[in-house]
Amino acid sequence: MATDIVAQLADSLAKAGVEEGELSYKGQGRKLDDAQAVEEMVKEIQDFEGLQALRLEGNTVGVEAAQAIAKALETKSEFKRCYWSDMFTGRLRSEIPPALNSLGDALMLAGAKLTVLDLSDNAFGPDGVRGIEKLLKSTACYTLQELRLNNCGMGIGGGKILASCLIQCHKKSSAVGTPLSLKVFVAGRNRLENDGATALAQAFQLIGSLEEVHMPQNGINHAGVTALAAAMQHNKELRILNLNDNTFTEKGAIAMAQALKHLCSIQVINFGDCLVRPAGATAIAETVSGGLPILKELNLSFGEITMEAALAVAQAVKNKDQLEKLDLNGNCLGASGCTALKDTMEGMNMADLLGSLSDDEGEPEDDDEDEDEDEDEEDDDDDDDDDDDDDDVDEEEEEEEEEEEEESSDNKISTPTSAPRPLDVSSFLNFPSPDKLLKLGAKRALLIEQQVDVTDASRTAEAFLKIASVYKEDNTDLKDAVLDSVDALMKKAFASPSFQGYSFVSALLVLLGLIKSEDKVKPVVVVTGHLHVLEHVVRQDYFPRERRDRMSHKALESCGNARNRLQSTLQRVRAES
């Protein structure tokens, strides 16, 4: 009997997790489709007195299952923490908003006072943000301290919706004397870009209580960085600022250096892979030298920083007693610069704090032309349209990429003594644009067909979407180039005995964000070109009927008329088969 009691107690403690009042199903890989699948879980939630946290990470929750769980949460007034990352794997994108709405409604009905909301690694896009819109504006989030939305594919539209929610929450909570005091904000890998970042910056400036901001890999350039810099000045307790892998250039880096002067509590600065360049690094060095007394980590790696600027950064950390790491790897120091940097750090008895320099790019030869191109592209970004409609945003992004390509070509420094480097297929597939595809010439379809390994279904799907992304209905030459290239690629693929057609279609659906993958593949931002080209492809003889059936039952939720045309075509082709 005693043994049974001990075993039962151990089991209860395991389910409760390590934090007080926490019930955990983390990482159990359960497929929870309906109320029956969560019957046991619902009972455990109902029976858990004083439930404060629920961990659902690493399971896959359908709409009906979410509704059943939500019903059990409706009486949990002490509930505080939602650990709900990665819980929609394999679900249709259209299933996620109603599931989130149900859970959010339950928390509001319960009178919960949330402190943590973690929905990271759920590729729900702007629609997913709408699924938590009501919750974020409610009294349940007046007490929110941590908001984690990493790798959710929000895009510009989702970023704007989120910003509006936070602003409304702060205004409403302030009106009742308990202003929102958000401390941790995480939204890396969301393609927020300038407009999304600028919208969020307005919310950050209003909130003023942030201690950690993590927004890496969001396609933000100097305009968005400058807006964030202005907002950060109002968050005096900021300790960690991670904007890794965005494009600062000198303008953004200098703006951020000015903002850092107001942030005496900063401990970790991660501006790695941000192209801060020598002028930006020097400005940051001046700020570090004159303040930031408790700085622990400074990452300025892969920023095209030259030796002189790197040495200025090294000198700036001389009296930082709490420094733990300085990362200047992947810059343009050259062998002599690396040696000088190491000697400088050693002379200050800080050699062990300097990170590896193994990826140094060597001394720059002549980067004036590249810098001019970058500045041209940034200036183009400043003129971006602020349309809130998601479909229009996608189309505008595509048009802007084309304009940037053309304008930067026009503004290049003239170099009559050297011929321009011929464009290759790899350049187009890595960074597709209409101009690049057209410049591949009449043999573009053959070149692309030869470049793509059709035995790899995932790579083929990626190539397909990259080609389709530059499609424009009103540009005949471009339209023909895209369709010819796609036809050549698909004919080769489906004619190959080693091509896995089912895997190809599945990979397409994952990349379009229509279903989730176990491998956490990041979806693309869907543009109308993707669906126009899909409509064309499914009508061709080379596209097997059984693959059309798999495409037709998925909920294509974006791009309006293109979606309807694709669905109509799929139905018609199936009827004719």
Short mmCIF file of C-alpha atoms in Angstrom, two decimals, residues 11 16 27 116 202 213 249 252 271 281 336 351 357 397 417 441 443 465 526 547 576:
data_model
loop_
_atom_site.label_atom_id
_atom_site.label_comp_id
_atom_site.label_asym_id
_atom_site.label_seq_id
_atom_site.Cartn_x
_atom_site.Cartn_y
_atom_site.Cartn_z
CA ASP A 11 3.49 10.30 -10.87
CA ALA A 16 2.88 18.81 -12.04
CA GLY A 27 7.16 16.89 -25.40
CA VAL A 116 3.57 34.34 -19.46
CA GLN A 202 5.38 52.49 -31.11
CA VAL A 213 13.90 42.25 -26.53
CA THR A 249 24.13 49.65 -42.01
CA GLY A 252 20.80 52.11 -38.15
CA PHE A 271 24.10 43.01 -33.22
CA ALA A 281 30.97 50.01 -34.99
CA SER A 336 47.39 41.68 -39.36
CA ALA A 351 42.33 37.84 -24.21
CA LEU A 357 38.25 35.03 -35.30
CA GLU A 397 6.87 43.37 -51.20
CA THR A 417 37.30 48.95 -67.61
CA GLY A 441 17.93 34.95 -71.10
CA LYS A 443 17.82 29.53 -72.03
CA LEU A 465 8.08 28.64 -55.02
CA VAL A 526 2.54 33.55 -49.67
CA ARG A 547 -1.42 14.97 -56.56
CA GLU A 576 -12.50 16.06 -66.28
#
